[in-house]
GROMACS .gro file of N, CA and C in nm:
model
  462
    1MET      N    1   1.267   4.973  11.229
    1MET     CA    2   1.388   5.048  11.252
    1MET      C    3   1.394   5.166  11.154
    2LEU      N    4   1.425   5.282  11.207
    2LEU     CA    5   1.446   5.400  11.124
    2LEU      C    6   1.582   5.387  11.057
    3LYS      N    7   1.582   5.388  10.924
    3LYS     CA    8   1.707   5.376  10.849
    3LYS      C    9   1.761   5.513  10.809
    4GLU      N   10   1.669   5.606  10.779
    4GLU     CA   11   1.713   5.736  10.730
    4GLU      C   12   1.604   5.838  10.755
    5ILE      N   13   1.646   5.960  10.788
    5ILE     CA   14   1.553   6.073  10.798
    5ILE      C   15   1.611   6.187  10.716
    6ARG      N   16   1.523   6.251  10.638
    6ARG     CA   17   1.560   6.368  10.557
    6ARG      C   18   1.473   6.484  10.604
    7ILE      N   19   1.537   6.596  10.630
    7ILE     CA   20   1.467   6.713  10.683
    7ILE      C   21   1.500   6.832  10.594
    8GLN      N   22   1.395   6.901  10.548
    8GLN     CA   23   1.414   7.020  10.464
    8GLN      C   24   1.329   7.135  10.518
    9ASN      N   25   1.394   7.249  10.538
    9ASN     CA   26   1.327   7.373  10.577
    9ASN      C   27   1.244   7.358  10.704
   10PHE      N   28   1.299   7.285  10.800
   10PHE     CA   29   1.231   7.264  10.928
   10PHE      C   30   1.311   7.337  11.036
   11ALA      N   31   1.249   7.436  11.100
   11ALA     CA   32   1.314   7.520  11.201
   11ALA      C   33   1.441   7.581  11.142
   12ILE      N   34   1.556   7.553  11.200
   12ILE     CA   35   1.681   7.612  11.148
   12ILE      C   36   1.749   7.522  11.046
   13ILE      N   37   1.693   7.405  11.021
   13ILE     CA   38   1.756   7.309  10.929
   13ILE      C   39   1.711   7.337  10.786
   14GLU      N   40   1.808   7.368  10.700
   14GLU     CA   41   1.777   7.388  10.559
   14GLU      C   42   1.765   7.254  10.486
   15ASN      N   43   1.863   7.169  10.504
   15ASN     CA   44   1.863   7.039  10.437
   15ASN      C   45   1.956   6.946  10.516
   16LEU      N   46   1.901   6.834  10.562
   16LEU     CA   47   1.979   6.741  10.642
   16LEU      C   48   1.936   6.599  10.613
   17VAL      N   49   2.032   6.510  10.600
   17VAL     CA   50   2.006   6.366  10.587
   17VAL      C   51   2.085   6.296  10.696
   18VAL      N   52   2.016   6.214  10.776
   18VAL     CA   53   2.081   6.136  10.881
   18VAL      C   54   2.051   5.989  10.855
   19ASN      N   55   2.156   5.910  10.846
   19ASN     CA   56   2.142   5.765  10.829
   19ASN      C   57   2.165   5.697  10.963
   20PHE      N   58   2.084   5.596  10.990
   20PHE     CA   59   2.094   5.522  11.115
   20PHE      C   60   2.132   5.378  11.086
   21GLU      N   61   2.207   5.320  11.177
   21GLU     CA   62   2.250   5.181  11.167
   21GLU      C   63   2.177   5.099  11.272
   22LYS      N   64   2.178   4.969  11.257
   22LYS     CA   65   2.118   4.881  11.356
   22LYS      C   66   2.193   4.897  11.488
   23GLY      N   67   2.120   4.896  11.598
   23GLY     CA   68   2.182   4.912  11.729
   23GLY      C   69   2.162   5.053  11.781
   24LEU      N   70   2.247   5.094  11.871
   24LEU     CA   71   2.236   5.224  11.935
   24LEU      C   72   2.293   5.334  11.846
   25ASN      N   73   2.212   5.439  11.825
   25ASN     CA   74   2.256   5.557  11.751
   25ASN      C   75   2.243   5.675  11.846
   26ILE      N   76   2.344   5.759  11.852
   26ILE     CA   77   2.346   5.870  11.946
   26ILE      C   78   2.365   6.000  11.870
   27LEU      N   79   2.281   6.099  11.904
   27LEU     CA   80   2.296   6.234  11.850
   27LEU      C   81   2.364   6.318  11.957
   28THR      N   82   2.478   6.374  11.925
   28THR     CA   83   2.549   6.459  12.021
   28THR      C   84   2.577   6.594  11.957
   29GLY      N   85   2.603   6.691  12.041
   29GLY     CA   86   2.637   6.823  11.991
   29GLY      C   87   2.620   6.926  12.100
   30GLU      N   88   2.672   7.044  12.074
   30GLU     CA   89   2.662   7.153  12.170
   30GLU      C   90   2.519   7.202  12.180
   31THR      N   91   2.492   7.279  12.283
   31THR     CA   92   2.362   7.342  12.300
   31THR      C   93   2.333   7.427  12.177
   32GLY      N   94   2.215   7.410  12.121
   32GLY     CA   95   2.176   7.488  12.003
   32GLY      C   96   2.219   7.427  11.871
   33ALA      N   97   2.277   7.309  11.875
   33ALA     CA   98   2.326   7.245  11.752
   33ALA      C   99   2.214   7.187  11.667
   34GLY      N  100   2.097   7.162  11.728
   34GLY     CA  101   1.983   7.111  11.650
   34GLY      C  102   1.939   6.970  11.684
   35LYS      N  103   1.992   6.913  11.791
   35LYS     CA  104   1.954   6.775  11.829
   35LYS      C  105   1.804   6.765  11.854
   36SER      N  106   1.750   6.857  11.932
   36SER     CA  107   1.606   6.855  11.963
   36SER      C  108   1.522   6.878  11.839
   37ILE      N  109   1.572   6.956  11.746
   37ILE     CA  110   1.499   6.982  11.622
   37ILE      C  111   1.487   6.853  11.540
   38ILE      N  112   1.590   6.772  11.540
   38ILE     CA  113   1.584   6.643  11.470
   38ILE      C  114   1.476   6.555  11.534
   39ILE      N  115   1.471   6.554  11.667
   39ILE     CA  116   1.369   6.476  11.737
   39ILE      C  117   1.230   6.532  11.707
   40ASP      N  118   1.216   6.665  11.705
   40ASP     CA  119   1.087   6.726  11.670
   40ASP      C  120   1.044   6.687  11.529
   41ALA      N  121   1.139   6.684  11.437
   41ALA     CA  122   1.108   6.644  11.299
   41ALA      C  123   1.065   6.498  11.294
   42LEU      N  124   1.131   6.413  11.370
   42LEU     CA  125   1.092   6.272  11.377
   42LEU      C  126   0.952   6.258  11.434
   43ASN      N  127   0.921   6.336  11.536
   43ASN     CA  128   0.787   6.335  11.595
   43ASN      C  129   0.682   6.376  11.491
   44LEU      N  130   0.712   6.477  11.412
   44LEU     CA  131   0.622   6.520  11.305
   44LEU      C  132   0.604   6.407  11.203
   45LEU      N  133   0.713   6.340  11.171
   45LEU     CA  134   0.711   6.233  11.071
   45LEU      C  135   0.621   6.117  11.111
   46VAL      N  136   0.608   6.092  11.240
   46VAL     CA  137   0.527   5.978  11.286
   46VAL      C  138   0.391   6.021  11.339
   47GLY      N  139   0.344   6.140  11.296
   47GLY     CA  140   0.208   6.180  11.326
   47GLY      C  141   0.191   6.284  11.434
   48GLY      N  142   0.300   6.341  11.481
   48GLY     CA  143   0.292   6.444  11.584
   48GLY      C  144   0.229   6.572  11.531
   49ARG      N  145   0.197   6.661  11.622
   49ARG     CA  146   0.130   6.786  11.587
   49ARG      C  147   0.218   6.872  11.497
   50ALA      N  148   0.157   6.925  11.392
   50ALA     CA  149   0.227   7.014  11.299
   50ALA      C  150   0.206   7.159  11.341
   51ASP      N  151   0.310   7.237  11.332
   51ASP     CA  152   0.303   7.378  11.368
   51ASP      C  153   0.372   7.457  11.257
   52THR      N  154   0.299   7.554  11.199
   52THR     CA  155   0.358   7.631  11.090
   52THR      C  156   0.480   7.711  11.136
   53ASP      N  157   0.494   7.734  11.267
   53ASP     CA  158   0.613   7.802  11.318
   53ASP      C  159   0.739   7.718  11.299
   54SER      N  160   0.722   7.589  11.272
   54SER     CA  161   0.837   7.500  11.250
   54SER      C  162   0.896   7.515  11.111
   55ILE      N  163   0.825   7.584  11.023
   55ILE     CA  164   0.876   7.604  10.886
   55ILE      C  165   0.987   7.708  10.890
   56ARG      N  166   1.096   7.678  10.826
   56ARG     CA  167   1.213   7.766  10.824
   56ARG      C  168   1.173   7.904  10.772
   57THR      N  169   1.224   8.007  10.836
   57THR     CA  170   1.194   8.145  10.798
   57THR      C  171   1.225   8.168  10.650
   58GLY      N  172   1.128   8.226  10.580
   58GLY     CA  173   1.145   8.257  10.438
   58GLY      C  174   1.104   8.146  10.344
   59GLU      N  175   1.063   8.032  10.397
   59GLU     CA  176   1.023   7.917  10.314
   59GLU      C  177   0.872   7.896  10.323
   60ALA      N  178   0.815   7.838  10.219
   60ALA     CA  179   0.670   7.814  10.215
   60ALA      C  180   0.630   7.680  10.274
   61THR      N  181   0.722   7.583  10.269
   61THR     CA  182   0.690   7.448  10.319
   61THR      C  183   0.810   7.388  10.392
   62ALA      N  184   0.778   7.292  10.477
   62ALA     CA  185   0.880   7.209  10.541
   62ALA      C  186   0.849   7.065  10.505
   63LEU      N  187   0.951   6.984  10.489
   63LEU     CA  188   0.933   6.845  10.449
   63LEU      C  189   1.021   6.756  10.536
   64VAL      N  190   0.960   6.649  10.586
   64VAL     CA  191   1.034   6.548  10.662
   64VAL      C  192   1.002   6.413  10.600
   65GLU      N  193   1.106   6.337  10.568
   65GLU     CA  194   1.090   6.205  10.508
   65GLU      C  195   1.169   6.103  10.589
   66GLY      N  196   1.116   5.983  10.595
   66GLY     CA  197   1.187   5.877  10.666
   66GLY      C  198   1.171   5.743  10.598
   67ILE      N  199   1.275   5.663  10.606
   67ILE     CA  200   1.270   5.527  10.555
   67ILE      C  201   1.279   5.434  10.675
   68PHE      N  202   1.180   5.346  10.686
   68PHE     CA  203   1.173   5.252  10.797
   68PHE      C  204   1.180   5.109  10.744
   69GLN      N  205   1.252   5.025  10.815
   69GLN     CA  206   1.254   4.882  10.787
   69GLN      C  207   1.168   4.816  10.894
   70ILE      N  208   1.059   4.753  10.850
   70ILE     CA  209   0.965   4.691  10.944
   70ILE      C  210   0.986   4.541  10.945
   71SER      N  211   1.012   4.487  11.064
   71SER     CA  212   1.028   4.342  11.076
   71SER      C  213   0.916   4.281  11.159
   72ASP      N  214   0.837   4.365  11.225
   72ASP     CA  215   0.727   4.320  11.309
   72ASP      C  216   0.606   4.284  11.223
   73ALA      N  217   0.556   4.163  11.236
   73ALA     CA  218   0.445   4.113  11.153
   73ALA      C  219   0.318   4.196  11.172
   74GLU      N  220   0.289   4.238  11.295
   74GLU     CA  221   0.167   4.317  11.321
   74GLU      C  222   0.174   4.453  11.252
   75THR      N  223   0.290   4.515  11.256
   75THR     CA  224   0.305   4.645  11.192
   75THR      C  225   0.297   4.631  11.040
   76LEU      N  226   0.357   4.527  10.986
   76LEU     CA  227   0.346   4.501  10.841
   76LEU      C  228   0.201   4.476  10.802
   77ALA      N  229   0.127   4.404  10.887
   77ALA     CA  230  -0.015   4.379  10.860
   77ALA      C  231  -0.092   4.511  10.859
   78MET      N  232  -0.057   4.602  10.949
   78MET     CA  233  -0.122   4.733  10.952
   78MET      C  234  -0.095   4.809  10.822
   79VAL      N  235   0.028   4.804  10.774
   79VAL     CA  236   0.064   4.870  10.648
   79VAL      C  237  -0.020   4.812  10.534
   80HIS      N  238  -0.034   4.681  10.531
   80HIS     CA  239  -0.113   4.616  10.425
   80HIS      C  240  -0.261   4.650  10.438
   81GLU      N  241  -0.312   4.664  10.562
   81GLU     CA  242  -0.452   4.703  10.583
   81GLU      C  243  -0.479   4.843  10.528
   82ILE      N  244  -0.379   4.929  10.535
   82ILE     CA  245  -0.391   5.065  10.481
   82ILE      C  246  -0.399   5.060  10.329
   83GLY      N  247  -0.353   4.949  10.272
   83GLY     CA  248  -0.356   4.934  10.127
   83GLY      C  249  -0.222   4.957  10.062
   84ILE      N  250  -0.117   4.950  10.141
   84ILE     CA  251   0.018   4.974  10.092
   84ILE      C  252   0.093   4.841  10.086
   85GLU      N  253   0.157   4.817   9.974
   85GLU     CA  254   0.237   4.696   9.959
   85GLU      C  255   0.382   4.725   9.996
   86SER      N  256   0.442   4.632  10.065
   86SER     CA  257   0.583   4.643  10.100
   86SER      C  258   0.638   4.502  10.115
   87ASP      N  259   0.683   4.447  10.004
   87ASP     CA  260   0.733   4.310  10.003
   87ASP      C  261   0.857   4.290  10.089
   88ASP      N  262   0.944   4.392  10.091
   88ASP     CA  263   1.069   4.377  10.166
   88ASP      C  264   1.063   4.438  10.306
   89GLY      N  265   0.945   4.489  10.345
   89GLY     CA  266   0.928   4.547  10.478
   89GLY      C  267   0.976   4.690  10.491
   90GLU      N  268   1.020   4.749  10.381
   90GLU     CA  269   1.067   4.887  10.385
   90GLU      C  270   0.953   4.981  10.346
   91VAL      N  271   0.933   5.085  10.425
   91VAL     CA  272   0.831   5.185  10.393
   91VAL      C  273   0.895   5.324  10.395
   92HIS      N  274   0.839   5.410  10.312
   92HIS     CA  275   0.886   5.547  10.300
   92HIS      C  276   0.771   5.637  10.345
   93ILE      N  277   0.795   5.715  10.448
   93ILE     CA  278   0.695   5.807  10.500
   93ILE      C  279   0.741   5.949  10.469
   94LYS      N  280   0.645   6.031  10.426
   94LYS     CA  281   0.676   6.171  10.393
   94LYS      C  282   0.567   6.258  10.453
   95ARG      N  283   0.606   6.368  10.516
   95ARG     CA  284   0.509   6.463  10.568
   95ARG      C  285   0.553   6.603  10.533
   96GLN      N  286   0.458   6.679  10.478
   96GLN     CA  287   0.486   6.815  10.434
   96GLN      C  288   0.388   6.909  10.502
   97ILE      N  289   0.439   7.017  10.558
   97ILE     CA  290   0.352   7.120  10.615
   97ILE      C  291   0.380   7.250  10.540
   98SER      N  292   0.275   7.331  10.524
   98SER     CA  293   0.292   7.457  10.451
   98SER      C  294   0.246   7.573  10.537
   99ASN      N  295   0.288   7.693  10.499
   99ASN     CA  296   0.250   7.815  10.571
   99ASN      C  297   0.100   7.834  10.576
  100SER      N  298   0.029   7.782  10.478
  100SER     CA  299  -0.117   7.795  10.474
  100SER      C  300  -0.185   7.703  10.576
  101GLY      N  301  -0.106   7.617  10.639
  101GLY     CA  302  -0.162   7.522  10.735
  101GLY      C  303  -0.194   7.388  10.673
  102LYS      N  304  -0.179   7.378  10.541
  102LYS     CA  305  -0.205   7.251  10.472
  102LYS      C  306  -0.099   7.150  10.513
  103ASN      N  307  -0.146   7.029  10.532
  103ASN     CA  308  -0.063   6.923  10.587
  103ASN      C  309  -0.084   6.799  10.502
  104ARG      N  310   0.022   6.745  10.444
  104ARG     CA  311   0.008   6.627  10.359
  104ARG      C  312   0.098   6.515  10.410
  105CYS      N  313   0.042   6.394  10.415
  105CYS     CA  314   0.116   6.277  10.463
  105CYS      C  315   0.112   6.169  10.356
  106PHE      N  316   0.225   6.102  10.337
  106PHE     CA  317   0.233   5.996  10.236
  106PHE      C  318   0.301   5.873  10.295
  107LEU      N  319   0.251   5.758  10.255
  107LEU     CA  320   0.313   5.630  10.288
  107LEU      C  321   0.340   5.560  10.156
  108ASN      N  322   0.467   5.541  10.123
  108ASN     CA  323   0.507   5.486   9.992
  108ASN      C  324   0.436   5.557   9.877
  109ASP      N  325   0.436   5.689   9.882
  109ASP     CA  326   0.379   5.777   9.780
  109ASP      C  327   0.227   5.774   9.769
  110SER      N  328   0.158   5.706   9.860
  110SER     CA  329   0.012   5.710   9.865
  110SER      C  330  -0.029   5.802   9.980
  111GLN      N  331  -0.118   5.897   9.951
  111GLN     CA  332  -0.157   5.991  10.054
  111GLN      C  333  -0.240   5.922  10.161
  112ILE      N  334  -0.209   5.953  10.288
  112ILE     CA  335  -0.283   5.899  10.402
  112ILE      C  336  -0.319   6.013  10.496
  113THR      N  337  -0.408   5.986  10.591
  113THR     CA  338  -0.448   6.089  10.687
  113THR      C  339  -0.345   6.098  10.800
  114VAL      N  340  -0.348   6.210  10.870
  114VAL     CA  341  -0.260   6.227  10.986
  114VAL      C  342  -0.294   6.123  11.092
  115ALA      N  343  -0.424   6.093  11.108
  115ALA     CA  344  -0.466   5.993  11.207
  115ALA      C  345  -0.407   5.856  11.175
  116THR      N  346  -0.409   5.819  11.047
  116THR     CA  347  -0.350   5.691  11.006
  116THR      C  348  -0.200   5.692  11.030
  117LEU      N  349  -0.136   5.803  10.997
  117LEU     CA  350   0.008   5.816  11.019
  117LEU      C  351   0.040   5.803  11.168
  118ALA      N  352  -0.038   5.868  11.253
  118ALA     CA  353  -0.013   5.863  11.397
  118ALA      C  354  -0.030   5.721  11.451
  119LYS      N  355  -0.131   5.651  11.401
  119LYS     CA  356  -0.154   5.513  11.445
  119LYS      C  357  -0.035   5.424  11.406
  120LEU      N  358   0.012   5.440  11.284
  120LEU     CA  359   0.128   5.364  11.238
  120LEU      C  360   0.254   5.409  11.312
  121GLY      N  361   0.266   5.540  11.329
  121GLY     CA  362   0.383   5.596  11.397
  121GLY      C  363   0.401   5.545  11.538
  122ASP      N  364   0.290   5.518  11.607
  122ASP     CA  365   0.297   5.462  11.742
  122ASP      C  366   0.367   5.326  11.743
  123ARG      N  367   0.358   5.255  11.633
  123ARG     CA  368   0.421   5.122  11.624
  123ARG      C  369   0.565   5.131  11.574
  124LEU      N  370   0.599   5.242  11.509
  124LEU     CA  371   0.733   5.255  11.450
  124LEU      C  372   0.835   5.317  11.543
  125VAL      N  373   0.791   5.415  11.622
  125VAL     CA  374   0.885   5.493  11.704
  125VAL      C  375   0.827   5.511  11.843
  126ASP      N  376   0.913   5.502  11.942
  126ASP     CA  377   0.875   5.525  12.081
  126ASP      C  378   0.962   5.639  12.133
  127LEU      N  379   0.907   5.761  12.130
  127LEU     CA  380   0.983   5.879  12.171
  127LEU      C  381   0.959   5.909  12.319
  128HIS      N  382   1.065   5.947  12.388
  128HIS     CA  383   1.055   5.985  12.529
  128HIS      C  384   1.133   6.114  12.550
  129GLY      N  385   1.076   6.203  12.632
  129GLY     CA  386   1.141   6.329  12.663
  129GLY      C  387   1.190   6.330  12.806
  130GLN      N  388   1.258   6.438  12.842
  130GLN     CA  389   1.320   6.446  12.973
  130GLN      C  390   1.221   6.452  13.088
  131HIS      N  391   1.095   6.487  13.062
  131HIS     CA  392   0.996   6.497  13.169
  131HIS      C  393   0.895   6.383  13.166
  132ASP      N  394   0.920   6.280  13.089
  132ASP     CA  395   0.826   6.168  13.078
  132ASP      C  396   0.802   6.098  13.211
  133HIS      N  397   0.900   6.100  13.298
  133HIS     CA  398   0.884   6.034  13.428
  133HIS      C  399   0.770   6.094  13.508
  134GLN      N  400   0.729   6.218  13.477
  134GLN     CA  401   0.622   6.283  13.550
  134GLN      C  402   0.487   6.218  13.524
  135ALA      N  403   0.477   6.139  13.419
  135ALA     CA  404   0.353   6.065  13.392
  135ALA      C  405   0.322   5.970  13.506
  136LEU      N  406   0.424   5.927  13.578
  136LEU     CA  407   0.403   5.836  13.691
  136LEU      C  408   0.323   5.900  13.803
  137LEU      N  409   0.310   6.032  13.800
  137LEU     CA  410   0.231   6.101  13.901
  137LEU      C  411   0.081   6.096  13.872
  138HIS      N  412   0.041   6.051  13.755
  138HIS     CA  413  -0.100   6.045  13.716
  138HIS      C  414  -0.157   5.906  13.745
  139PRO      N  415  -0.256   5.897  13.834
  139PRO     CA  416  -0.313   5.766  13.872
  139PRO      C  417  -0.364   5.683  13.755
  140GLU      N  418  -0.416   5.747  13.649
  140GLU     CA  419  -0.468   5.671  13.536
  140GLU      C  420  -0.358   5.592  13.464
  141ILE      N  421  -0.237   5.637  13.477
  141ILE     CA  422  -0.123   5.567  13.417
  141ILE      C  423  -0.088   5.441  13.497
  142HIS      N  424  -0.115   5.443  13.627
  142HIS     CA  425  -0.078   5.330  13.713
  142HIS      C  426  -0.143   5.200  13.667
  143VAL      N  427  -0.273   5.205  13.636
  143VAL     CA  428  -0.345   5.084  13.593
  143VAL      C  429  -0.288   5.033  13.461
  144GLU      N  430  -0.261   5.125  13.370
  144GLU     CA  431  -0.204   5.085  13.240
  144GLU      C  432  -0.069   5.016  13.259
  145LEU      N  433   0.015   5.072  13.345
  145LEU     CA  434   0.146   5.012  13.369
  145LEU      C  435   0.133   4.874  13.434
  146LEU      N  436   0.040   4.861  13.528
  146LEU     CA  437   0.017   4.730  13.591
  146LEU      C  438  -0.031   4.628  13.489
  147ASP      N  439  -0.120   4.671  13.399
  147ASP     CA  440  -0.169   4.580  13.295
  147ASP      C  441  -0.054   4.536  13.205
  148LEU      N  442   0.031   4.630  13.168
  148LEU     CA  443   0.145   4.595  13.083
  148LEU      C  444   0.241   4.501  13.156
  149PHE      N  445   0.265   4.530  13.283
  149PHE     CA  446   0.355   4.445  13.361
  149PHE      C  447   0.298   4.304  13.376
  150GLY      N  448   0.166   4.296  13.397
  150GLY     CA  449   0.100   4.166  13.413
  150GLY      C  450   0.068   4.100  13.281
  151LYS      N  451   0.105   4.166  13.172
  151LYS     CA  452   0.084   4.115  13.035
  151LYS      C  453  -0.063   4.088  13.003
  152SER      N  454  -0.153   4.166  13.066
  152SER     CA  455  -0.294   4.150  13.031
  152SER      C  456  -0.332   4.239  12.914
  153LYS      N  457  -0.237   4.321  12.870
  153LYS     CA  458  -0.256   4.409  12.754
  153LYS      C  459  -0.141   4.386  12.658
  154PRO      N  460  -0.171   4.388  12.527
  154PRO     CA  461  -0.061   4.369  12.430
  154PRO      C  462   0.035   4.486  12.429
   0.00000   0.00000   0.00000
């Protein structure tokens, strides 16, 4: 569960902290208020593609941090395989992008690769966009969905 996200110098956001509670959390606001930017920052935090255009105008770096509470044993095992200890199941992820294109990722203050972050991020967050339903038009997705439905795949 995502407990908190901190965003600095990302797109139009100078500094923002959002705390989440257990259960349903809803982001609302007028058009242009920044809801999609928060989702983009979350996507970056869990291993999504970094783009230097996302750095706030006039700034050298953008930083996104998140605190996650992990209760899933498999995900905790993955964290331990990476070499990170988390006795209480809480992990702190940090991702920084710079104008030079340099990209740094941290898990509990230990540097990790973007690939490792993306692999872990797949287990932490499940993001869906407004056009995700179009994936149903791709035949290769059909077999995967049938496997999931038939529980032949984890």
